[in-house]
Structures are given as structure tokens and as C-alpha cells.
PDB file of N, CA and C in Angstrom:
ATOM      1  N   MET A   1       4.497  19.384  25.888  1.00 91.00           N
ATOM      2  CA  MET A   1       5.041  18.038  25.920  1.00 91.00           C
ATOM      3  C   MET A   1       3.881  17.063  25.728  1.00 91.00           C
ATOM      4  N   LEU A   2       4.088  16.068  24.889  1.00 95.00           N
ATOM      5  CA  LEU A   2       3.034  15.105  24.581  1.00 95.00           C
ATOM      6  C   LEU A   2       3.630  13.703  24.556  1.00 95.00           C
ATOM      7  N   GLN A   3       3.077  12.821  25.392  1.00 97.00           N
ATOM      8  CA  GLN A   3       3.455  11.407  25.401  1.00 97.00           C
ATOM      9  C   GLN A   3       2.542  10.678  24.423  1.00 97.00           C
ATOM     10  N   VAL A   4       3.123   9.921  23.506  1.00 97.00           N
ATOM     11  CA  VAL A   4       2.349   9.231  22.474  1.00 97.00           C
ATOM     12  C   VAL A   4       2.689   7.752  22.468  1.00 97.00           C
ATOM     13  N   TYR A   5       1.669   6.926  22.336  1.00 98.00           N
ATOM     14  CA  TYR A   5       1.835   5.509  22.058  1.00 98.00           C
ATOM     15  C   TYR A   5       1.393   5.325  20.609  1.00 98.00           C
ATOM     16  N   LEU A   6       2.321   4.940  19.751  1.00 98.00           N
ATOM     17  CA  LEU A   6       2.065   4.875  18.311  1.00 98.00           C
ATOM     18  C   LEU A   6       1.707   3.474  17.857  1.00 98.00           C
ATOM     19  N   GLN A   7       0.665   3.376  17.043  1.00 97.00           N
ATOM     20  CA  GLN A   7       0.310   2.130  16.383  1.00 97.00           C
ATOM     21  C   GLN A   7       0.451   2.354  14.885  1.00 97.00           C
ATOM     22  N   PRO A   8       1.554   1.871  14.291  1.00 97.00           N
ATOM     23  CA  PRO A   8       1.736   2.020  12.842  1.00 97.00           C
ATOM     24  C   PRO A   8       0.906   1.004  12.062  1.00 97.00           C
ATOM     25  N   ARG A   9       0.864   1.177  10.758  1.00 96.00           N
ATOM     26  CA  ARG A   9       0.146   0.293   9.827  1.00 96.00           C
ATOM     27  C   ARG A   9      -1.337   0.147  10.166  1.00 96.00           C
ATOM     28  N   ALA A  10      -1.949   1.227  10.583  1.00 97.00           N
ATOM     29  CA  ALA A  10      -3.387   1.208  10.857  1.00 97.00           C
ATOM     30  C   ALA A  10      -4.142   1.465   9.556  1.00 97.00           C
ATOM     31  N   SER A  11      -5.444   1.293   9.590  1.00 96.00           N
ATOM     32  CA  SER A  11      -6.234   1.518   8.381  1.00 96.00           C
ATOM     33  C   SER A  11      -6.431   3.003   8.098  1.00 96.00           C
ATOM     34  N   LYS A  12      -6.333   3.848   9.159  1.00 96.00           N
ATOM     35  CA  LYS A  12      -6.447   5.290   8.966  1.00 96.00           C
ATOM     36  C   LYS A  12      -5.715   6.013  10.086  1.00 96.00           C
ATOM     37  N   ASP A  13      -5.439   7.285   9.870  1.00 97.00           N
ATOM     38  CA  ASP A  13      -4.789   8.117  10.872  1.00 97.00           C
ATOM     39  C   ASP A  13      -5.852   8.627  11.837  1.00 97.00           C
ATOM     40  N   GLU A  14      -5.626   8.398  13.138  1.00 96.00           N
ATOM     41  CA  GLU A  14      -6.588   8.874  14.118  1.00 96.00           C
ATOM     42  C   GLU A  14      -6.006   8.885  15.516  1.00 96.00           C
ATOM     43  N   ILE A  15      -6.551   9.761  16.353  1.00 95.00           N
ATOM     44  CA  ILE A  15      -6.244   9.758  17.770  1.00 95.00           C
ATOM     45  C   ILE A  15      -7.271   8.851  18.433  1.00 95.00           C
ATOM     46  N   VAL A  16      -6.794   7.826  19.124  1.00 95.00           N
ATOM     47  CA  VAL A  16      -7.691   6.855  19.747  1.00 95.00           C
ATOM     48  C   VAL A  16      -8.144   7.343  21.118  1.00 95.00           C
ATOM     49  N   GLY A  17      -7.187   7.795  21.926  1.00 93.00           N
ATOM     50  CA  GLY A  17      -7.509   8.269  23.268  1.00 93.00           C
ATOM     51  C   GLY A  17      -6.423   7.890  24.244  1.00 93.00           C
ATOM     52  N   PRO A  18      -6.691   8.049  25.532  1.00 94.00           N
ATOM     53  CA  PRO A  18      -5.689   7.727  26.556  1.00 94.00           C
ATOM     54  C   PRO A  18      -5.343   6.244  26.537  1.00 94.00           C
ATOM     55  N   TYR A  19      -4.054   5.960  26.774  1.00 95.00           N
ATOM     56  CA  TYR A  19      -3.593   4.578  26.807  1.00 95.00           C
ATOM     57  C   TYR A  19      -2.347   4.502  27.679  1.00 95.00           C
ATOM     58  N   ASP A  20      -2.465   3.934  28.841  1.00 94.00           N
ATOM     59  CA  ASP A  20      -1.328   3.682  29.728  1.00 94.00           C
ATOM     60  C   ASP A  20      -0.467   4.927  29.964  1.00 94.00           C
ATOM     61  N   GLY A  21      -1.111   6.044  30.259  1.00 93.00           N
ATOM     62  CA  GLY A  21      -0.384   7.277  30.550  1.00 93.00           C
ATOM     63  C   GLY A  21       0.045   8.071  29.328  1.00 93.00           C
ATOM     64  N   SER A  22      -0.330   7.618  28.159  1.00 95.00           N
ATOM     65  CA  SER A  22       0.012   8.290  26.903  1.00 95.00           C
ATOM     66  C   SER A  22      -1.249   8.534  26.096  1.00 95.00           C
ATOM     67  N   LEU A  23      -1.066   9.159  24.960  1.00 96.00           N
ATOM     68  CA  LEU A  23      -2.156   9.343  24.014  1.00 96.00           C
ATOM     69  C   LEU A  23      -1.922   8.365  22.862  1.00 96.00           C
ATOM     70  N   LYS A  24      -2.836   7.436  22.662  1.00 97.00           N
ATOM     71  CA  LYS A  24      -2.679   6.438  21.601  1.00 97.00           C
ATOM     72  C   LYS A  24      -3.094   7.047  20.274  1.00 97.00           C
ATOM     73  N   ILE A  25      -2.185   6.944  19.291  1.00 98.00           N
ATOM     74  CA  ILE A  25      -2.441   7.462  17.948  1.00 98.00           C
ATOM     75  C   ILE A  25      -2.126   6.368  16.942  1.00 98.00           C
ATOM     76  N   ARG A  26      -3.014   6.198  15.998  1.00 98.00           N
ATOM     77  CA  ARG A  26      -2.812   5.239  14.904  1.00 98.00           C
ATOM     78  C   ARG A  26      -2.447   6.012  13.644  1.00 98.00           C
ATOM     79  N   VAL A  27      -1.464   5.498  12.911  1.00 98.00           N
ATOM     80  CA  VAL A  27      -1.120   6.068  11.602  1.00 98.00           C
ATOM     81  C   VAL A  27      -1.020   4.942  10.593  1.00 98.00           C
ATOM     82  N   CYS A  28      -1.259   5.259   9.337  1.00 97.00           N
ATOM     83  CA  CYS A  28      -1.261   4.230   8.295  1.00 97.00           C
ATOM     84  C   CYS A  28       0.140   3.926   7.762  1.00 97.00           C
ATOM     85  N   ALA A  29       1.136   4.702   8.121  1.00 97.00           N
ATOM     86  CA  ALA A  29       2.502   4.500   7.627  1.00 97.00           C
ATOM     87  C   ALA A  29       3.155   3.299   8.315  1.00 97.00           C
ATOM     88  N   PRO A  30       4.035   2.598   7.595  1.00 96.00           N
ATOM     89  CA  PRO A  30       4.747   1.465   8.198  1.00 96.00           C
ATOM     90  C   PRO A  30       5.930   1.947   9.049  1.00 96.00           C
ATOM     91  N   PRO A  31       6.342   1.139  10.032  1.00 94.00           N
ATOM     92  CA  PRO A  31       7.465   1.524  10.886  1.00 94.00           C
ATOM     93  C   PRO A  31       8.814   1.169  10.255  1.00 94.00           C
ATOM     94  N   VAL A  32       9.054   1.655   9.061  1.00 94.00           N
ATOM     95  CA  VAL A  32      10.269   1.342   8.321  1.00 94.00           C
ATOM     96  C   VAL A  32      10.976   2.637   7.931  1.00 94.00           C
ATOM     97  N   ASP A  33      12.266   2.713   8.173  1.00 93.00           N
ATOM     98  CA  ASP A  33      13.087   3.874   7.785  1.00 93.00           C
ATOM     99  C   ASP A  33      12.522   5.203   8.274  1.00 93.00           C
ATOM    100  N   GLY A  34      11.908   5.216   9.449  1.00 93.00           N
ATOM    101  CA  GLY A  34      11.399   6.449  10.020  1.00 93.00           C
ATOM    102  C   GLY A  34      10.118   6.975   9.375  1.00 93.00           C
ATOM    103  N   LYS A  35       9.492   6.192   8.499  1.00 96.00           N
ATOM    104  CA  LYS A  35       8.279   6.656   7.813  1.00 96.00           C
ATOM    105  C   LYS A  35       7.133   6.926   8.787  1.00 96.00           C
ATOM    106  N   ALA A  36       6.950   6.044   9.773  1.00 97.00           N
ATOM    107  CA  ALA A  36       5.866   6.249  10.735  1.00 97.00           C
ATOM    108  C   ALA A  36       6.116   7.503  11.572  1.00 97.00           C
ATOM    109  N   ASN A  37       7.361   7.754  11.948  1.00 97.00           N
ATOM    110  CA  ASN A  37       7.682   8.955  12.725  1.00 97.00           C
ATOM    111  C   ASN A  37       7.405  10.220  11.921  1.00 97.00           C
ATOM    112  N   LYS A  38       7.814  10.249  10.674  1.00 97.00           N
ATOM    113  CA  LYS A  38       7.588  11.418   9.822  1.00 97.00           C
ATOM    114  C   LYS A  38       6.089  11.632   9.596  1.00 97.00           C
ATOM    115  N   HIS A  39       5.382  10.548   9.366  1.00 97.00           N
ATOM    116  CA  HIS A  39       3.936  10.638   9.153  1.00 97.00           C
ATOM    117  C   HIS A  39       3.246  11.140  10.417  1.00 97.00           C
ATOM    118  N   LEU A  40       3.671  10.624  11.573  1.00 98.00           N
ATOM    119  CA  LEU A  40       3.099  11.072  12.845  1.00 98.00           C
ATOM    120  C   LEU A  40       3.402  12.546  13.078  1.00 98.00           C
ATOM    121  N   GLN A  41       4.598  12.978  12.742  1.00 97.00           N
ATOM    122  CA  GLN A  41       4.957  14.392  12.895  1.00 97.00           C
ATOM    123  C   GLN A  41       4.030  15.276  12.064  1.00 97.00           C
ATOM    124  N   LYS A  42       3.776  14.893  10.824  1.00 97.00           N
ATOM    125  CA  LYS A  42       2.881  15.664   9.957  1.00 97.00           C
ATOM    126  C   LYS A  42       1.436  15.627  10.479  1.00 97.00           C
ATOM    127  N   PHE A  43       1.015  14.467  10.965  1.00 97.00           N
ATOM    128  CA  PHE A  43      -0.331  14.331  11.519  1.00 97.00           C
ATOM    129  C   PHE A  43      -0.506  15.225  12.742  1.00 97.00           C
ATOM    130  N   LEU A  44       0.485  15.226  13.641  1.00 97.00           N
ATOM    131  CA  LEU A  44       0.411  16.083  14.826  1.00 97.00           C
ATOM    132  C   LEU A  44       0.423  17.558  14.445  1.00 97.00           C
ATOM    133  N   ALA A  45       1.232  17.915  13.442  1.00 97.00           N
ATOM    134  CA  ALA A  45       1.282  19.309  12.986  1.00 97.00           C
ATOM    135  C   ALA A  45      -0.094  19.752  12.482  1.00 97.00           C
ATOM    136  N   LYS A  46      -0.722  18.914  11.699  1.00 96.00           N
ATOM    137  CA  LYS A  46      -2.062  19.239  11.185  1.00 96.00           C
ATOM    138  C   LYS A  46      -3.080  19.303  12.323  1.00 96.00           C
ATOM    139  N   THR A  47      -3.011  18.357  13.239  1.00 95.00           N
ATOM    140  CA  THR A  47      -3.949  18.284  14.350  1.00 95.00           C
ATOM    141  C   THR A  47      -3.847  19.496  15.274  1.00 95.00           C
ATOM    142  N   PHE A  48      -2.614  19.951  15.526  1.00 95.00           N
ATOM    143  CA  PHE A  48      -2.394  21.077  16.437  1.00 95.00           C
ATOM    144  C   PHE A  48      -2.277  22.418  15.703  1.00 95.00           C
ATOM    145  N   SER A  49      -2.471  22.416  14.397  1.00 95.00           N
ATOM    146  CA  SER A  49      -2.415  23.639  13.574  1.00 95.00           C
ATOM    147  C   SER A  49      -1.082  24.380  13.714  1.00 95.00           C
ATOM    148  N   VAL A  50      -0.007  23.638  13.519  1.00 96.00           N
ATOM    149  CA  VAL A  50       1.341  24.226  13.545  1.00 96.00           C
ATOM    150  C   VAL A  50       2.113  23.690  12.344  1.00 96.00           C
ATOM    151  N   PRO A  51       3.215  24.355  11.969  1.00 97.00           N
ATOM    152  CA  PRO A  51       4.068  23.785  10.929  1.00 97.00           C
ATOM    153  C   PRO A  51       4.758  22.522  11.445  1.00 97.00           C
ATOM    154  N   ALA A  52       5.105  21.622  10.550  1.00 96.00           N
ATOM    155  CA  ALA A  52       5.765  20.368  10.936  1.00 96.00           C
ATOM    156  C   ALA A  52       7.065  20.627  11.692  1.00 96.00           C
ATOM    157  N   SER A  53       7.719  21.734  11.419  1.00 96.00           N
ATOM    158  CA  SER A  53       8.969  22.055  12.107  1.00 96.00           C
ATOM    159  C   SER A  53       8.744  22.397  13.582  1.00 96.00           C
ATOM    160  N   SER A  54       7.503  22.640  13.976  1.00 97.00           N
ATOM    161  CA  SER A  54       7.180  22.938  15.380  1.00 97.00           C
ATOM    162  C   SER A  54       6.861  21.690  16.188  1.00 97.00           C
ATOM    163  N   VAL A  55       6.880  20.528  15.541  1.00 97.00           N
ATOM    164  CA  VAL A  55       6.637  19.253  16.215  1.00 97.00           C
ATOM    165  C   VAL A  55       7.974  18.511  16.280  1.00 97.00           C
ATOM    166  N   ILE A  56       8.514  18.391  17.490  1.00 97.00           N
ATOM    167  CA  ILE A  56       9.864  17.852  17.669  1.00 97.00           C
ATOM    168  C   ILE A  56       9.807  16.559  18.477  1.00 97.00           C
ATOM    169  N   LEU A  57      10.391  15.504  17.911  1.00 97.00           N
ATOM    170  CA  LEU A  57      10.486  14.219  18.596  1.00 97.00           C
ATOM    171  C   LEU A  57      11.678  14.260  19.550  1.00 97.00           C
ATOM    172  N   LEU A  58      11.403  14.149  20.840  1.00 97.00           N
ATOM    173  CA  LEU A  58      12.467  14.191  21.839  1.00 97.00           C
ATOM    174  C   LEU A  58      13.000  12.813  22.186  1.00 97.00           C
ATOM    175  N   LYS A  59      12.098  11.842  22.240  1.00 97.00           N
ATOM    176  CA  LYS A  59      12.481  10.515  22.708  1.00 97.00           C
ATOM    177  C   LYS A  59      11.607   9.463  22.050  1.00 97.00           C
ATOM    178  N   GLY A  60      12.200   8.305  21.724  1.00 96.00           N
ATOM    179  CA  GLY A  60      11.423   7.185  21.223  1.00 96.00           C
ATOM    180  C   GLY A  60      11.465   6.992  19.721  1.00 96.00           C
ATOM    181  N   GLU A  61      12.573   7.336  19.106  1.00 95.00           N
ATOM    182  CA  GLU A  61      12.664   7.229  17.645  1.00 95.00           C
ATOM    183  C   GLU A  61      12.372   5.823  17.139  1.00 95.00           C
ATOM    184  N   THR A  62      12.818   4.788  17.872  1.00 95.00           N
ATOM    185  CA  THR A  62      12.605   3.414  17.426  1.00 95.00           C
ATOM    186  C   THR A  62      11.614   2.656  18.296  1.00 95.00           C
ATOM    187  N   SER A  63      10.890   3.368  19.142  1.00 96.00           N
ATOM    188  CA  SER A  63       9.946   2.749  20.061  1.00 96.00           C
ATOM    189  C   SER A  63       8.517   3.181  19.724  1.00 96.00           C
ATOM    190  N   ARG A  64       7.553   2.437  20.216  1.00 96.00           N
ATOM    191  CA  ARG A  64       6.159   2.868  20.060  1.00 96.00           C
ATOM    192  C   ARG A  64       5.829   4.001  21.018  1.00 96.00           C
ATOM    193  N   ASN A  65       6.556   4.059  22.140  1.00 97.00           N
ATOM    194  CA  ASN A  65       6.373   5.123  23.122  1.00 97.00           C
ATOM    195  C   ASN A  65       7.254   6.300  22.746  1.00 97.00           C
ATOM    196  N   LYS A  66       6.641   7.444  22.517  1.00 98.00           N
ATOM    197  CA  LYS A  66       7.360   8.620  22.032  1.00 98.00           C
ATOM    198  C   LYS A  66       7.021   9.833  22.875  1.00 98.00           C
ATOM    199  N   ARG A  67       7.934  10.788  22.880  1.00 98.00           N
ATOM    200  CA  ARG A  67       7.698  12.060  23.562  1.00 98.00           C
ATOM    201  C   ARG A  67       7.963  13.179  22.565  1.00 98.00           C
ATOM    202  N   PHE A  68       6.964  14.026  22.391  1.00 97.00           N
ATOM    203  CA  PHE A  68       7.051  15.156  21.466  1.00 97.00           C
ATOM    204  C   PHE A  68       6.914  16.465  22.209  1.00 97.00           C
ATOM    205  N   VAL A  69       7.516  17.496  21.637  1.00 97.00           N
ATOM    206  CA  VAL A  69       7.260  18.872  22.052  1.00 97.00           C
ATOM    207  C   VAL A  69       6.555  19.521  20.878  1.00 97.00           C
ATOM    208  N   ILE A  70       5.471  20.220  21.169  1.00 96.00           N
ATOM    209  CA  ILE A  70       4.741  20.947  20.137  1.00 96.00           C
ATOM    210  C   ILE A  70       4.788  22.420  20.517  1.00 96.00           C
ATOM    211  N   LYS A  71       5.515  23.182  19.714  1.00 95.00           N
ATOM    212  CA  LYS A  71       5.718  24.604  20.007  1.00 95.00           C
ATOM    213  C   LYS A  71       4.494  25.420  19.597  1.00 95.00           C
ATOM    214  N   GLN A  72       3.970  26.166  20.537  1.00 93.00           N
ATOM    215  CA  GLN A  72       2.858  27.089  20.333  1.00 93.00           C
ATOM    216  C   GLN A  72       1.715  26.481  19.519  1.00 93.00           C
ATOM    217  N   PRO A  73       1.036  25.470  20.076  1.00 93.00           N
ATOM    218  CA  PRO A  73      -0.068  24.860  19.333  1.00 93.00           C
ATOM    219  C   PRO A  73      -1.165  25.870  19.033  1.00 93.00           C
ATOM    220  N   GLY A  74      -1.660  25.827  17.807  1.00 91.00           N
ATOM    221  CA  GLY A  74      -2.739  26.721  17.388  1.00 91.00           C
ATOM    222  C   GLY A  74      -4.084  26.292  17.940  1.00 91.00           C
ATOM    223  N   ARG A  75      -4.229  24.991  18.179  1.00 91.00           N
ATOM    224  CA  ARG A  75      -5.458  24.452  18.771  1.00 91.00           C
ATOM    225  C   ARG A  75      -5.151  23.116  19.419  1.00 91.00           C
ATOM    226  N   LEU A  76      -6.038  22.691  20.291  1.00 89.00           N
ATOM    227  CA  LEU A  76      -5.921  21.383  20.924  1.00 89.00           C
ATOM    228  C   LEU A  76      -6.969  20.448  20.332  1.00 89.00           C
ATOM    229  N   PRO A  77      -6.603  19.189  20.108  1.00 85.00           N
ATOM    230  CA  PRO A  77      -7.615  18.236  19.656  1.00 85.00           C
ATOM    231  C   PRO A  77      -8.708  18.106  20.708  1.00 85.00           C
ATOM    232  N   GLU A  78      -9.900  17.805  20.283  1.00 84.00           N
ATOM    233  CA  GLU A  78     -11.044  17.708  21.189  1.00 84.00           C
ATOM    234  C   GLU A  78     -10.778  16.723  22.326  1.00 84.00           C
ATOM    235  N   ILE A  79     -10.118  15.631  22.030  1.00 81.00           N
ATOM    236  CA  ILE A  79      -9.851  14.603  23.051  1.00 81.00           C
ATOM    237  C   ILE A  79      -8.981  15.158  24.188  1.00 81.00           C
ATOM    238  N   LEU A  80      -8.097  16.096  23.891  1.00 78.00           N
ATOM    239  CA  LEU A  80      -7.241  16.697  24.917  1.00 78.00           C
ATOM    240  C   LEU A  80      -7.936  17.833  25.647  1.00 78.00           C
ATOM    241  N   SER A  81      -8.753  18.574  24.959  1.00 73.00           N
ATOM    242  CA  SER A  81      -9.406  19.719  25.586  1.00 73.00           C
ATOM    243  C   SER A  81     -10.548  19.303  26.505  1.00 73.00           C
ATOM    244  N   THR A  82     -11.037  18.052  26.375  1.00 65.00           N
ATOM    245  CA  THR A  82     -12.137  17.598  27.221  1.00 65.00           C
ATOM    246  C   THR A  82     -11.642  16.754  28.392  1.00 65.00           C
ATOM    247  N   GLU A  83     -10.346  16.380  28.395  1.00 55.00           N
ATOM    248  CA  GLU A  83      -9.804  15.582  29.508  1.00 55.00           C
ATOM    249  C   GLU A  83      -9.660  16.450  30.746  1.00 55.00           C
ATOM    250  N   LYS A  84      -9.792  15.809  31.910  1.00 48.00           N
ATOM    251  CA  LYS A  84      -9.634  16.535  33.176  1.00 48.00           C
ATOM    252  C   LYS A  84      -8.238  16.381  33.682  1.00 48.00           C
TER     253      LYS A  84
END
């Protein structure tokens, strides 16, 4: 389970770090017609080394605050593996 705070229309895709109990992630896609959600799903899949179908949005389709399930992550991003 992963809590995400999404910032769309950023200059690049990146994980920023902890933010108000979530993980802040910036993506360059606009928040129109689900484009930012799809882009974030692909970004998370690449980051966790899983297929995009293994990244499931549970909550927050139209919100910046989102909850994802990532099935059997192949790896953890450095920012998550170093947190206590």
C-alpha cells in the first residue's frame, strides 16, 4: 500500500520525498482525462520494477491524494528503503 501526494504538470517525473504522511511525486502529465493518473501508474511500475497492471489505484482518482497497491514490487526506491 502506498499513499501518494501527486503534483501534476511538473518539469520532470520524480519522487520528491515525504509530504504530510504521503510520498510526494511529481509527474509532467496534466491532470486532464486521467492522463496524470495513467502517467503516475507507469512511473510507479517502472520505479518498483513491476508491470503497469500490478499498480492499482484504490482511492483518489480525482484528488491529489491517492492510494495505490503495488503487487510484488521487484525493488523499492531508495527514498523508501532508507526511511525508518
